[in-house]
Amino acid sequence: MNLNDLPEDEYFTSGHTACPGCVAPIIVRNMMKILGKNTVVYTPANCLLVFGGTYPYIAWKVPYFHEAFENTGSSISGAARAFKKKRKDVTVVGIAGDGGTYDIGIQALSGAAERNEDVIYVCYDNEAYMNTGIQRSGSTPYGASTTTTPPGKKIPGKLEHKKDMAEIMRAHEVPYVATMSVSHIADFLRKVEKAKKIKGFRYLHVFSPCPTGWRFDPSKSIEIARKAVDSGMWTLYEAEYGEIMDIYKPKKKIPVEEYIKGQGRFRHFTPEMIEELQKWVDKKWERLYGEKP
Amino acid sequence: MPDKGHKYGEGGESMIQKLEAKKMVITGDHAAAYAALLADVEVVAAYPITPQTLIVEDFATFVDDGITDAEFIMVESEHSAMSAVIGSEAAGARSFTATSSQGLALMHEMLPIASGLHLPIVMPVVNRTVAAPIGIWCEYNDMMPQRDTGWMQMYSEDNQEVLDMVIMGYKIAENHDVLLPIMMGLDAFILSHTVEPVEAPSSDEVADFLPPYKPIAVLDPDNPMAIGTFTPPEYIQELRYQTHRCMKNARKVIYDVTKEFASKFGRNYHGLIEEYETDDAEVILITMGTVTGTARDVVDAYRKQGKKVGLIKLRFFRPFPAEELRKALQNAEVIGVFDRAVSYGVGGPAWIDVKSALYGFDKPVLNFLAGIGGRDIVRGDVEKMFDIMLDAKNGKAKKEIVWINTRGVEE
Ligand SMILES: Cc1ncc(C[n+]2csc(CCOP(=O)(O)OP(=O)(O)O)c2C)c(N)n1
Ligand code: SF4
Ligand SMILES: [Mg+2]
């Protein structure tokens, strides 16, 4: 879909309470324009749950439900099966954060994917537990400062690299896995449109810069998202039944140093730490593109 | 006239094959699964655990044999089982699950979510020991700790009651004055794996008794609403009160439903408690689950010896039948409460609630802890309970809390 053809209809409306510059509502709003009215949304505990609706003010214009934190995969399975039984054609979509996906929710997610439930699972990835105050998650990149990985005198931030969740989902060989970023909006919209048409389990993983947790100027959200892609920190691809069908390659690969610049969570980085992060990116690049950067 | 439960809303297509009324010799687990079939459940999500496994396997067989076209979600855990039936029930489908012990413990987080959203889920729980140490035999330490989750809970005496209660369970839970989920206990192995003759009504009779589920709040794109939103203190206290009120409303509904069931199917469960030889009884033992049958025999034998003993079967633990107990126990001189679970350092959970219900009664209320961890409760054990109560009547009570048949502990 062309950006100009995007429907005027809003299913995630203004009045929500996300921080200025937050990418999560941009993801949700645009995605919902394509998924449309005939959609039921589940949100586990996360920023979106809170900024999308605190009773009695609800930004959602479609039916929306919440149960708990770790069960997006199973909650949407239940709703989807009920609609199947009742022969109602409804798109059931669960929108979880990285914490609700990589960590506490991975079991229910893996189960739903393995059963090939007819649902769309969306992970908006802001690389930490933001709702509870910026704690590390399995998605937090190497070295980043969070409230549970504060750069100290002995330990300089998070010691482990980011877990490759999309690859874990690709290994489930589900009908559709796509990684996305709103900085590449046409690609983003195309993937949502495609996911909507596919039956079975669909996993959409969207990069979601968070000015509050990453400590950057809120006007720079899209720029940072773009730099993540251009540096290889985030890679856009899509896979069908476990096979990569399309992968976006930045025209000019930028060094990670350029990406981390301006983000407070990396401010303490030493040249050695930058090098460590660059090595990780280069290795991932080689694995995904089959050639050295 | 409500439309029949076994029809599709619009198409009128039959969801289950017609099932004739029949007498079967079946396990408690099969009774539970067969009752779910009769209740025409639309979505089942479950995860196997001994001794509940037969329920899951039986239902899978019904689905694979095409006896029902219910959706069966074979989830990867009990936490997901409960999450899934909450989702399906929120989408308006009559939903069913079953578990036991560790599985119930794993579900715990989701239980108040089911009741808080007022979703009338029905869940047999095969009562099994909770670890540690790990054991698979009968105990109520799995279900008792769930008493404050907003679920109704009851305990069955035999396999017939298991089958009947699943059917009645939906009727009670789905009543708009109640709209709370219900778990029904059945004793591990003693019921779950033991065959007994059970009368099953026909699917038509059940459909007539149990109309289709009519949810109030439902996920429907034509009428969007938010279910389970983040809610500030301005509203939650009223919601808690509503759940409290629903639980209180359930008492009358349980009476009405057991009465209607009795008139339709000829089996009367008398509401929340069942009394046996209590009219002139001087000592009364309160029992739960299968031990009731043994206790009935003891009552009969003691009555022949001229001893004025009686028993009350505590069927429902939530809602708790406080008024019924006060009335039934007003003339008793000594009361005993059987517990198959313990609230550590205090006593049996049933005893605690009975005592609080009887506040102001000036008579001994003894507690008998027995059968814990699945230890057999033999006739002699129940006789001992009555003997201790009769001694207490003559002013010879030694202890308030008695651990029956427990090595190293004096009775
Ligand atoms: C079982 C359970 N454990 C912990 C929490 C507390 N909690 C709520 S949201 C959250 C973090 C969410 O992180 P993520 O999924 O990344 O979403 P974000 O807030 O970053 O958008 C945590 C830890 C909870 N609600 N439930
Ligand atoms: S903390 Fe981050 S993710 Fe959460 S609303 Fe604010 S900007 Fe968005
Ligand atoms: Mg996050």
XYZ file of C-alpha atoms and ligand atoms in Angstrom:
739
model
C 0.000 0.000 0.000
C 1.098 3.501 -0.840
C 1.257 5.959 2.034
C -1.211 8.174 0.148
C -3.713 5.320 -0.076
C -3.694 4.728 3.649
C -7.312 4.831 4.913
C -8.457 7.887 6.824
C -10.086 5.610 9.395
C -8.552 5.596 12.831
C -8.791 2.603 15.142
C -6.123 3.766 17.527
C -6.944 7.394 18.129
C -5.255 10.468 19.488
C -5.645 11.176 23.172
C -3.507 8.248 24.195
C -0.842 9.046 26.747
C 2.411 7.793 25.234
C 5.493 9.960 25.721
C 6.200 12.471 22.943
C 8.266 10.855 20.220
C 7.305 7.313 21.182
C 7.286 5.041 18.155
C 4.891 2.446 19.591
C 1.692 4.451 18.864
C 2.954 5.195 15.341
C 3.283 1.465 14.783
C -0.115 0.673 16.222
C -2.017 3.478 14.544
C -0.718 2.686 11.061
C -1.027 -1.033 11.483
C -4.644 -0.682 12.583
C -5.474 1.409 9.523
C -4.678 -1.651 7.462
C -6.047 -4.341 9.752
C -9.296 -2.379 9.957
C -12.542 -2.593 11.824
C -12.905 -6.337 11.883
C -10.063 -6.791 14.333
C -9.814 -7.796 17.980
C -6.699 -6.654 19.810
C -4.952 -8.123 22.844
C -2.307 -6.261 24.803
C -0.387 -7.790 27.679
C 1.100 -5.620 30.422
C 3.360 -2.999 28.835
C 3.507 0.702 27.936
C 0.864 0.244 25.243
C -1.601 -1.214 27.728
C -1.293 1.881 29.872
C -1.018 4.640 27.282
C -3.639 3.014 25.032
C -6.325 3.038 27.624
C -6.722 3.820 31.272
C -10.333 3.333 32.216
C -12.566 5.082 31.272
C -10.458 6.672 28.498
C -9.731 4.198 25.731
C -7.887 5.028 22.509
C -9.034 1.824 20.799
C -11.967 1.808 18.401
C -11.927 -1.960 17.996
C -12.661 -4.557 20.685
C -9.657 -4.802 22.881
C -8.777 -7.026 25.831
C -6.099 -7.633 28.385
C -5.501 -10.571 30.702
C -1.920 -10.654 31.981
C 1.708 -10.250 30.891
C 3.152 -13.590 29.782
C 0.247 -15.026 27.866
C -0.291 -13.095 24.633
C 0.210 -16.268 22.585
C -2.400 -18.237 24.489
C -4.913 -15.428 25.058
C -5.152 -14.674 21.348
C -5.318 -18.408 20.609
C -8.416 -18.673 22.800
C -10.178 -15.711 21.194
C -9.272 -16.829 17.671
C -10.590 -20.350 18.262
C -13.842 -18.966 19.636
C -14.318 -16.932 16.458
C -13.428 -19.960 14.363
C -15.996 -22.053 16.191
C -18.601 -19.367 15.720
C -17.633 -19.000 12.060
C -16.900 -15.310 12.487
C -14.233 -13.814 10.306
C -12.251 -11.700 12.750
C -8.538 -10.844 12.695
C -7.126 -11.484 16.150
C -3.928 -9.618 16.886
C -1.775 -9.544 20.006
C 0.620 -6.644 20.483
C 3.351 -7.307 23.024
C 6.526 -5.539 24.020
C 9.963 -7.117 23.905
C 9.693 -8.171 27.545
C 6.366 -9.845 26.860
C 7.889 -11.557 23.827
C 11.566 -12.388 24.383
C 11.348 -13.207 28.064
C 8.231 -13.946 30.079
C 5.981 -14.536 27.061
C 8.223 -16.741 24.936
C 6.629 -20.010 26.084
C 3.049 -19.077 25.215
C 4.266 -17.474 21.992
C 6.210 -20.548 20.945
C 3.213 -22.768 21.743
C 0.838 -20.656 19.655
C 3.318 -20.578 16.762
C 3.879 -24.326 16.903
C 0.104 -24.907 16.798
C -0.038 -22.481 13.861
C -2.878 -20.531 15.425
C -4.634 -18.205 13.015
C -3.471 -14.971 14.655
C -1.103 -12.057 14.163
C 1.477 -11.576 16.901
C 3.185 -8.202 16.944
C 6.244 -7.397 18.995
C 7.055 -3.722 19.363
C 10.635 -3.802 20.440
C 11.890 -0.938 22.585
C 14.695 -3.057 23.962
C 13.811 -2.959 27.674
C 10.955 -3.107 30.159
C 9.851 0.479 29.781
C 6.547 0.352 31.605
C 8.223 -0.688 34.837
C 11.005 1.872 34.514
C 13.588 0.814 31.915
C 14.898 -2.519 33.165
C 16.947 -4.811 30.944
C 15.259 -7.451 28.797
C 16.602 -10.211 26.572
C 16.328 -7.649 23.797
C 18.495 -4.944 25.363
C 21.634 -4.472 23.256
C 25.120 -5.051 24.575
C 26.470 -2.400 26.885
C 23.241 -0.420 27.130
C 22.461 1.318 30.367
C 19.158 0.371 31.967
C 18.051 0.685 35.566
C 19.102 -2.933 36.176
C 22.287 -2.665 34.093
C 23.603 0.680 35.293
C 27.170 1.306 34.135
C 29.045 0.841 37.398
C 32.646 0.929 38.501
C 32.957 -2.812 37.915
C 30.340 -3.673 35.302
C 29.875 -1.233 32.390
C 26.224 -1.911 31.517
C 24.573 -4.988 30.005
C 27.155 -7.714 29.396
C 25.122 -9.802 26.949
C 24.115 -9.121 23.366
C 20.547 -8.830 22.111
C 18.746 -12.131 21.605
C 17.664 -12.748 18.018
C 13.958 -13.225 18.549
C 12.875 -12.989 14.929
C 15.248 -15.830 14.090
C 13.766 -17.912 16.887
C 10.348 -17.324 15.355
C 11.644 -18.084 11.875
C 12.840 -21.425 13.235
C 9.197 -22.212 14.033
C 8.603 -22.298 10.264
C 5.326 -20.418 10.592
C 3.564 -18.999 7.515
C 4.956 -15.501 7.987
C 7.685 -13.720 9.934
C 8.581 -10.110 9.176
C 10.880 -7.592 10.780
C 9.894 -3.990 10.287
C 10.578 -0.372 11.107
C 8.378 2.699 10.699
C 11.404 4.512 9.268
C 10.760 2.347 6.190
C 7.052 2.989 6.123
C 6.218 1.583 2.680
C 7.903 -1.690 3.600
C 6.106 -1.622 6.943
C 2.675 -1.139 5.372
C 3.291 -3.774 2.731
C 4.195 -6.330 5.358
C 1.109 -5.602 7.455
C -1.047 -5.883 4.353
C 0.572 -9.146 3.449
C 0.229 -10.520 6.960
C -3.453 -9.650 6.982
C -4.066 -11.833 3.937
C -2.157 -14.881 5.165
C -3.853 -17.572 7.250
C -2.117 -19.170 10.209
C 0.503 -17.801 12.523
C 2.064 -14.489 11.583
C 4.817 -12.827 13.558
C 5.575 -9.149 12.994
C 8.537 -7.693 14.819
C 8.799 -3.916 14.759
C 11.703 -1.833 15.972
C 10.352 0.769 18.408
C 12.673 3.558 19.580
C 11.788 4.922 23.005
C 13.043 8.454 23.728
C 12.381 8.102 27.449
C 14.193 4.834 27.959
C 16.960 5.375 25.428
C 17.399 8.998 26.403
C 17.360 10.798 23.087
C 15.695 13.906 21.697
C 12.051 12.916 20.961
C 12.193 14.631 17.594
C 14.811 12.103 16.475
C 12.786 8.871 16.790
C 12.452 8.147 13.089
C 16.030 9.173 12.400
C 17.262 6.736 15.047
C 15.063 3.979 13.662
C 16.565 4.589 10.224
C 20.107 4.558 11.578
C 19.397 1.252 13.308
C 18.583 -0.245 9.920
C 21.456 1.469 8.110
C 23.984 0.285 10.670
C 22.702 -3.304 10.663
C 21.635 -3.129 14.303
C 18.136 -3.884 12.989
C 17.534 -5.827 9.778
C 14.390 -5.784 7.676
C 13.390 -9.095 6.158
C 10.463 -11.381 5.687
C 10.258 -15.150 5.788
C 7.617 -17.643 4.731
C 7.588 -21.030 6.399
C 11.079 -20.401 7.726
C 12.622 -19.302 4.453
C 13.787 -15.726 3.966
C 11.984 -14.392 0.889
C 13.121 -10.814 0.972
C 15.807 -8.933 2.854
C 16.539 -5.240 2.734
C 20.151 -4.236 2.416
C 21.114 -0.659 3.279
C 22.717 1.137 0.369
C 25.492 2.354 2.591
C 26.245 0.616 5.853
C 27.017 3.110 8.616
C 29.183 2.301 11.653
C 27.328 1.495 14.892
C 29.055 4.446 16.461
C 26.877 6.687 14.339
C 23.756 4.867 15.514
C 24.543 4.999 19.229
C 25.513 8.663 19.117
C 22.823 10.809 20.712
C 21.368 7.967 22.775
C 21.979 8.416 26.483
C 21.848 4.688 27.123
C 25.179 4.309 25.223
C 26.834 7.487 26.484
C 29.317 5.621 28.678
C 30.636 3.505 25.771
C 34.413 3.153 25.552
C 36.120 2.488 22.197
C 36.380 -1.169 23.243
C 32.667 -1.384 23.836
C 31.923 0.207 20.479
C 34.212 -2.337 18.887
C 32.445 -5.197 20.657
C 29.066 -3.985 19.406
C 30.425 -3.493 15.885
C 31.781 -7.050 15.887
C 28.351 -8.379 16.825
C 26.674 -6.386 14.048
C 29.213 -7.542 11.476
C 28.748 -11.172 12.444
C 24.974 -10.864 12.167
C 25.388 -9.125 8.814
C 27.531 -11.928 7.484
C 25.039 -14.541 8.652
C 22.027 -12.774 7.117
C 23.542 -11.543 3.849
C 25.979 -14.401 3.364
C 28.888 -11.991 2.822
C 31.235 -9.892 4.860
C 30.124 -6.254 5.324
C -38.262 -19.812 25.065
C -34.496 -19.973 24.848
C -33.230 -21.583 21.687
C -31.621 -24.980 22.042
C -28.041 -25.177 23.209
C -26.906 -27.555 20.522
C -27.656 -25.260 17.604
C -25.555 -22.683 15.885
C -26.773 -19.136 16.438
C -27.576 -18.456 12.774
C -27.184 -21.567 10.698
C -28.969 -23.903 13.083
C -26.382 -26.554 12.307
C -25.965 -29.175 15.011
C -22.739 -28.848 16.957
C -22.771 -32.209 18.631
C -24.051 -35.570 17.584
C -27.243 -36.497 19.323
C -26.420 -38.467 22.437
C -29.014 -40.770 23.922
C -29.559 -41.023 27.651
C -27.638 -43.998 28.960
C -26.245 -45.701 31.981
C -22.477 -46.043 31.888
C -19.854 -47.502 34.171
C -17.177 -44.842 34.018
C -14.374 -43.070 35.863
C -14.807 -39.628 37.386
C -12.556 -38.213 34.700
C -14.709 -39.673 31.968
C -17.809 -38.347 33.708
C -16.261 -34.864 33.634
C -15.304 -35.080 29.967
C -18.645 -36.563 28.948
C -20.492 -33.845 30.868
C -18.514 -31.185 28.996
C -19.601 -32.856 25.781
C -23.217 -32.838 26.926
C -22.908 -29.203 27.970
C -21.941 -28.538 24.381
C -18.776 -26.627 25.183
C -17.408 -24.684 22.244
C -13.760 -24.244 23.203
C -11.579 -26.467 25.371
C -7.980 -25.655 26.298
C -6.138 -28.012 28.579
C -2.794 -29.411 29.545
C -2.356 -32.942 30.918
C -1.469 -33.721 34.518
C -2.020 -36.902 36.505
C -4.780 -37.661 37.541
C -6.678 -35.284 35.235
C -5.152 -36.720 32.033
C -8.122 -38.933 31.233
C -10.353 -35.870 30.916
C -8.071 -34.357 28.287
C -7.649 -37.656 26.449
C -11.374 -38.392 26.457
C -12.215 -34.985 25.101
C -9.565 -35.316 22.398
C -11.224 -38.578 21.403
C -14.642 -36.904 21.168
C -13.130 -34.270 18.882
C -11.178 -36.709 16.735
C -14.186 -39.000 16.387
C -16.309 -36.067 15.260
C -18.734 -36.359 18.152
C -18.240 -32.643 18.747
C -16.772 -29.890 16.607
C -15.581 -27.956 19.640
C -12.203 -26.292 19.257
C -9.613 -28.079 21.372
C -6.481 -26.024 22.039
C -3.676 -28.256 23.214
C -1.723 -25.550 24.937
C 1.808 -25.774 26.257
C 0.950 -25.173 29.943
C -1.895 -24.699 32.396
C -1.158 -21.001 32.553
C -1.884 -20.901 28.863
C -4.908 -23.179 29.263
C -6.546 -20.671 31.567
C -5.375 -17.720 29.444
C -6.875 -19.331 26.364
C -10.266 -20.112 27.901
C -10.412 -16.576 29.256
C -9.847 -15.392 25.681
C -12.420 -17.758 24.207
C -15.003 -17.044 26.878
C -14.438 -13.286 26.379
C -15.167 -13.898 22.702
C -18.484 -15.419 23.760
C -17.779 -19.148 23.562
C -18.763 -21.589 26.293
C -15.372 -22.823 27.447
C -13.978 -25.680 29.466
C -10.706 -26.748 31.013
C -9.598 -29.141 33.728
C -6.509 -29.490 35.852
C -5.042 -30.674 39.137
C -2.503 -29.748 41.785
C 0.633 -28.217 40.220
C -1.393 -27.265 37.183
C -3.869 -25.361 39.305
C -1.009 -23.690 41.135
C 0.471 -22.631 37.796
C -2.918 -21.199 36.791
C -3.216 -19.225 39.973
C -2.344 -15.866 38.433
C -5.113 -16.266 35.871
C -7.882 -17.312 38.269
C -8.814 -13.848 39.594
C -8.605 -12.600 36.021
C -11.306 -15.069 34.965
C -13.542 -14.050 37.864
C -12.673 -10.355 37.607
C -13.819 -10.383 33.991
C -16.939 -12.342 35.045
C -16.330 -15.220 32.693
C -18.359 -18.337 33.593
C -15.658 -20.921 32.904
C -16.219 -24.415 34.271
C -13.199 -26.378 35.460
C -13.095 -29.783 37.126
C -10.067 -30.004 39.396
C -8.873 -33.461 40.323
C -7.764 -32.869 43.892
C -4.159 -33.932 44.240
C -1.266 -33.308 46.594
C 0.786 -30.192 45.980
C 4.569 -30.412 46.157
C 6.807 -30.578 48.072
C 7.238 -33.443 48.398
C 5.685 -34.306 45.092
C 2.786 -36.745 45.262
C -0.121 -37.569 43.018
C -2.742 -38.745 45.505
C -5.775 -37.045 46.931
C -5.477 -33.871 48.975
C -7.293 -30.536 49.002
C -4.211 -28.400 49.426
C -4.433 -27.603 45.709
C -7.915 -26.133 45.626
C -8.243 -24.677 49.103
C -5.637 -21.936 48.550
C -7.691 -20.781 45.528
C -10.689 -19.950 47.670
C -10.199 -16.179 47.477
C -9.767 -15.986 43.707
C -13.444 -15.267 43.087
C -14.192 -18.754 41.809
C -17.038 -20.789 43.178
C -15.746 -24.088 44.413
C -17.433 -27.353 45.325
C -16.362 -30.928 46.056
C -18.049 -34.058 44.657
C -18.824 -37.277 46.446
C -19.153 -39.641 43.486
C -18.886 -39.799 39.730
C -22.573 -39.109 39.233
C -22.179 -35.860 41.093
C -19.168 -34.994 38.933
C -21.194 -35.382 35.754
C -24.221 -33.581 37.118
C -22.166 -30.735 38.533
C -20.415 -29.897 35.263
C -23.829 -29.488 33.653
C -25.258 -27.580 36.600
C -21.995 -25.648 36.861
C -22.593 -23.904 33.540
C -26.153 -23.087 34.479
C -25.065 -21.567 37.789
C -22.001 -19.759 36.440
C -23.750 -18.329 33.373
C -26.646 -16.930 35.370
C -26.474 -13.161 34.952
C -26.781 -12.619 38.702
C -23.636 -14.714 39.162
C -21.288 -14.649 36.125
C -18.424 -16.204 38.026
C -16.290 -19.205 37.107
C -16.595 -22.463 39.011
C -14.161 -25.246 39.862
C -15.425 -28.614 40.988
C -13.176 -30.909 42.953
C -13.067 -34.639 42.487
C -10.867 -36.834 44.619
C -7.713 -38.055 42.881
C -7.945 -41.724 41.909
C -10.785 -42.395 44.373
C -13.050 -40.785 41.775
C -10.840 -39.811 38.856
C -9.720 -43.366 38.060
C -12.414 -45.488 39.698
C -15.379 -46.680 37.687
C -18.885 -46.298 39.037
C -22.298 -46.568 37.446
C -23.352 -43.152 36.182
C -26.576 -42.076 34.522
C -26.060 -39.666 31.673
C -28.983 -37.651 30.345
C -29.480 -37.255 26.603
C -28.025 -34.268 24.782
C -31.550 -33.039 24.082
C -32.472 -33.128 27.743
C -29.313 -31.219 28.637
C -29.905 -28.681 25.867
C -33.352 -28.142 27.290
C -31.965 -27.601 30.788
C -28.971 -25.518 29.747
C -29.708 -22.763 27.209
C -26.828 -21.283 25.164
C -24.432 -18.932 26.900
C -25.524 -15.307 26.626
C -22.566 -13.107 27.533
C -23.060 -9.500 28.615
C -19.640 -8.134 27.656
C -18.148 -9.759 24.594
C -15.427 -9.101 22.020
C -17.429 -8.122 18.969
C -16.213 -5.822 16.164
C -19.789 -4.632 15.617
C -19.973 -3.431 19.204
C -16.411 -2.680 20.282
C -15.608 -2.575 23.964
C -12.505 -2.789 26.094
C -12.275 -5.737 28.452
C -9.805 -5.832 31.316
C -8.358 -2.353 30.907
C -5.844 -0.700 33.152
C -8.062 0.755 35.882
C -7.338 3.390 38.514
C -8.477 3.330 42.169
C -11.575 5.379 41.355
C -13.232 2.233 40.030
C -11.653 -0.969 41.334
C -13.217 -1.027 44.775
C -16.733 -1.064 43.274
C -15.710 -3.897 40.967
C -14.494 -5.895 43.944
C -17.802 -5.269 45.648
C -19.647 -6.497 42.564
C -17.710 -9.773 42.579
C -18.470 -10.116 46.284
C -22.149 -9.561 45.530
C -22.099 -12.071 42.655
C -20.674 -14.690 44.998
C -23.464 -13.971 47.457
C -26.067 -14.106 44.682
C -24.721 -17.503 43.708
C -26.200 -19.060 46.838
C -29.778 -18.610 45.729
C -28.954 -19.559 42.158
C -27.335 -22.791 43.336
C -30.538 -23.682 45.195
C -32.689 -22.862 42.206
C -30.508 -24.829 39.809
C -30.210 -27.932 41.993
C -33.990 -27.808 42.446
C -34.644 -27.537 38.739
C -32.113 -30.273 38.086
C -33.852 -32.520 40.595
C -37.211 -32.004 38.972
C -35.800 -32.699 35.491
C -33.347 -35.492 36.208
C -34.533 -36.893 39.531
C -31.310 -36.369 41.455
C -31.503 -33.839 44.263
C -28.316 -32.296 45.641
C -30.118 -29.890 47.981
C -28.049 -26.795 47.219
C -24.873 -25.959 49.126
C -24.935 -28.620 51.820
C -26.516 -32.019 52.196
C -27.672 -33.164 55.627
C -27.803 -36.763 56.762
C -29.467 -37.787 60.037
C -28.985 -34.334 61.493
C -32.499 -33.718 62.880
C -31.897 -34.986 66.394
C -28.141 -35.470 66.142
C -26.072 -34.557 69.173
C -22.798 -34.722 67.307
C -22.421 -33.792 63.673
C -19.434 -34.355 61.416
C -18.937 -32.059 58.442
C -17.370 -33.896 55.510
C -16.274 -33.121 51.966
C -15.776 -35.305 48.928
C -15.629 -39.083 48.937
C -15.144 -39.538 52.669
C -18.829 -38.691 52.938
C -19.809 -42.163 51.767
C -17.732 -43.834 54.467
C -19.113 -41.429 57.041
C -22.689 -42.267 56.013
C -21.999 -45.935 56.744
C -20.570 -45.058 60.137
C -23.602 -42.891 60.928
C -25.901 -45.814 60.027
C -23.961 -48.227 62.234
C -23.777 -45.821 65.179
C -27.463 -44.996 64.878
C -28.196 -48.733 65.209
C -26.224 -48.610 68.446
C -28.433 -45.746 69.617
C -25.796 -43.046 69.194
C -27.271 -39.795 68.001
C -24.808 -38.896 65.261
C -25.285 -37.176 61.924
C -23.320 -35.645 59.102
C -23.312 -32.679 56.782
C -21.713 -32.885 53.383
C -20.156 -29.540 52.603
C -20.720 -29.437 48.841
C -19.899 -25.790 48.225
C -16.955 -24.122 49.846
C -17.429 -20.888 47.858
C -19.968 -19.481 48.237
C -19.641 -20.589 51.816
C -22.916 -21.836 53.338
C -22.565 -20.001 56.662
C -26.278 -19.475 57.283
C -27.148 -23.022 56.286
C -24.569 -24.370 58.709
C -25.752 -22.202 61.577
C -29.264 -23.448 61.035
C -28.319 -27.099 60.592
C -25.995 -27.078 63.587
C -28.068 -25.111 66.091
C -29.085 -28.166 68.130
C -25.867 -30.148 67.839
C -23.773 -30.363 70.992
C -20.445 -31.150 69.357
C -19.384 -30.368 65.815
C -16.492 -31.928 63.953
C -14.978 -30.720 60.685
C -13.047 -32.982 58.356
C -10.222 -31.383 56.401
C -8.014 -32.872 53.732
C -5.806 -29.771 53.716
C -4.065 -27.631 56.242
C -3.505 -23.942 56.684
C -0.158 -24.257 58.417
C -0.062 -23.228 62.025
C -3.819 -22.619 62.135
C -5.756 -25.743 61.145
C -7.955 -27.081 58.369
C -9.356 -24.436 56.016
C -12.916 -25.810 56.211
C -12.713 -25.806 60.000
C -11.528 -22.193 60.020
C -14.529 -21.085 57.977
C -17.000 -23.259 59.887
C -15.752 -21.828 63.168
C -16.121 -18.310 61.888
C -19.638 -19.119 60.624
C -20.531 -20.461 64.073
C -19.182 -17.445 65.927
C -21.177 -17.043 69.116
C -22.148 -20.725 69.325
C -20.976 -22.032 72.674
C -20.058 -25.579 71.702
C -16.916 -27.442 70.749
C -15.949 -27.375 67.073
C -13.276 -29.995 66.539
C -11.064 -30.365 63.504
C -10.034 -33.702 62.023
C -7.125 -33.600 59.631
C -7.061 -36.824 57.675
C -6.288 -38.347 54.308
C -3.625 -35.761 53.618
C -1.134 -36.596 50.876
C -3.574 -39.277 49.730
C -3.468 -41.452 52.819
C -6.457 -43.803 52.831
C -9.248 -42.876 55.180
C -10.689 -46.146 56.416
C -13.899 -46.690 58.306
C -11.988 -46.937 61.577
C -10.623 -43.425 61.024
C -14.104 -41.990 60.673
C -15.296 -43.998 63.678
C -12.451 -42.443 65.612
C -13.701 -38.978 64.635
C -17.181 -39.758 65.910
C -15.808 -41.383 69.071
C -13.722 -38.315 69.847
C -16.774 -36.127 69.312
C -18.905 -38.328 71.566
C -16.180 -38.126 74.228
C -16.164 -34.384 73.851
C -19.909 -34.346 74.438
C -19.181 -35.879 77.832
C -16.665 -33.151 78.529
C -13.651 -35.255 77.616
C -12.260 -33.284 74.680
C -8.507 -33.532 74.665
C -7.662 -31.458 71.643
C -9.364 -29.080 69.297
C -7.320 -30.083 66.250
C -6.833 -33.808 65.805
C -4.423 -35.284 63.281
C -5.961 -38.654 62.483
C -3.643 -41.583 61.871
C -0.486 -39.488 61.828
C 2.773 -41.060 62.966
C 4.247 -39.383 66.024
C 1.124 -37.321 66.739
C -1.281 -38.207 69.519
C -4.942 -38.235 68.504
C 3.727 -11.724 35.888
C 4.141 -10.315 35.846
N 5.411 -9.992 36.173
C 5.791 -8.708 36.119
C 4.919 -7.725 35.744
C 5.381 -6.300 35.745
N 5.519 -5.744 34.420
C 4.517 -5.089 33.807
S 4.907 -4.480 32.308
C 6.495 -5.065 32.470
C 7.522 -4.796 31.434
C 6.989 -4.734 30.062
O 8.059 -4.673 29.190
P 7.853 -4.853 27.647
O 7.092 -6.080 27.367
O 9.168 -4.728 26.989
O 6.899 -3.634 27.251
P 7.255 -2.056 27.373
O 6.693 -1.588 28.649
O 8.730 -1.921 27.306
O 6.587 -1.417 26.219
C 6.672 -5.747 33.673
C 7.930 -6.347 34.094
C 3.593 -8.114 35.436
N 2.650 -7.225 35.081
N 3.246 -9.399 35.476
S 8.520 4.882 28.017
Fe 9.180 4.617 25.919
S 7.874 3.038 25.051
Fe 6.906 3.737 26.931
S 5.469 5.318 26.230
Fe 7.374 6.364 26.803
S 8.534 6.484 24.907
Fe 6.931 4.964 24.588
Mg 9.974 -3.105 26.046
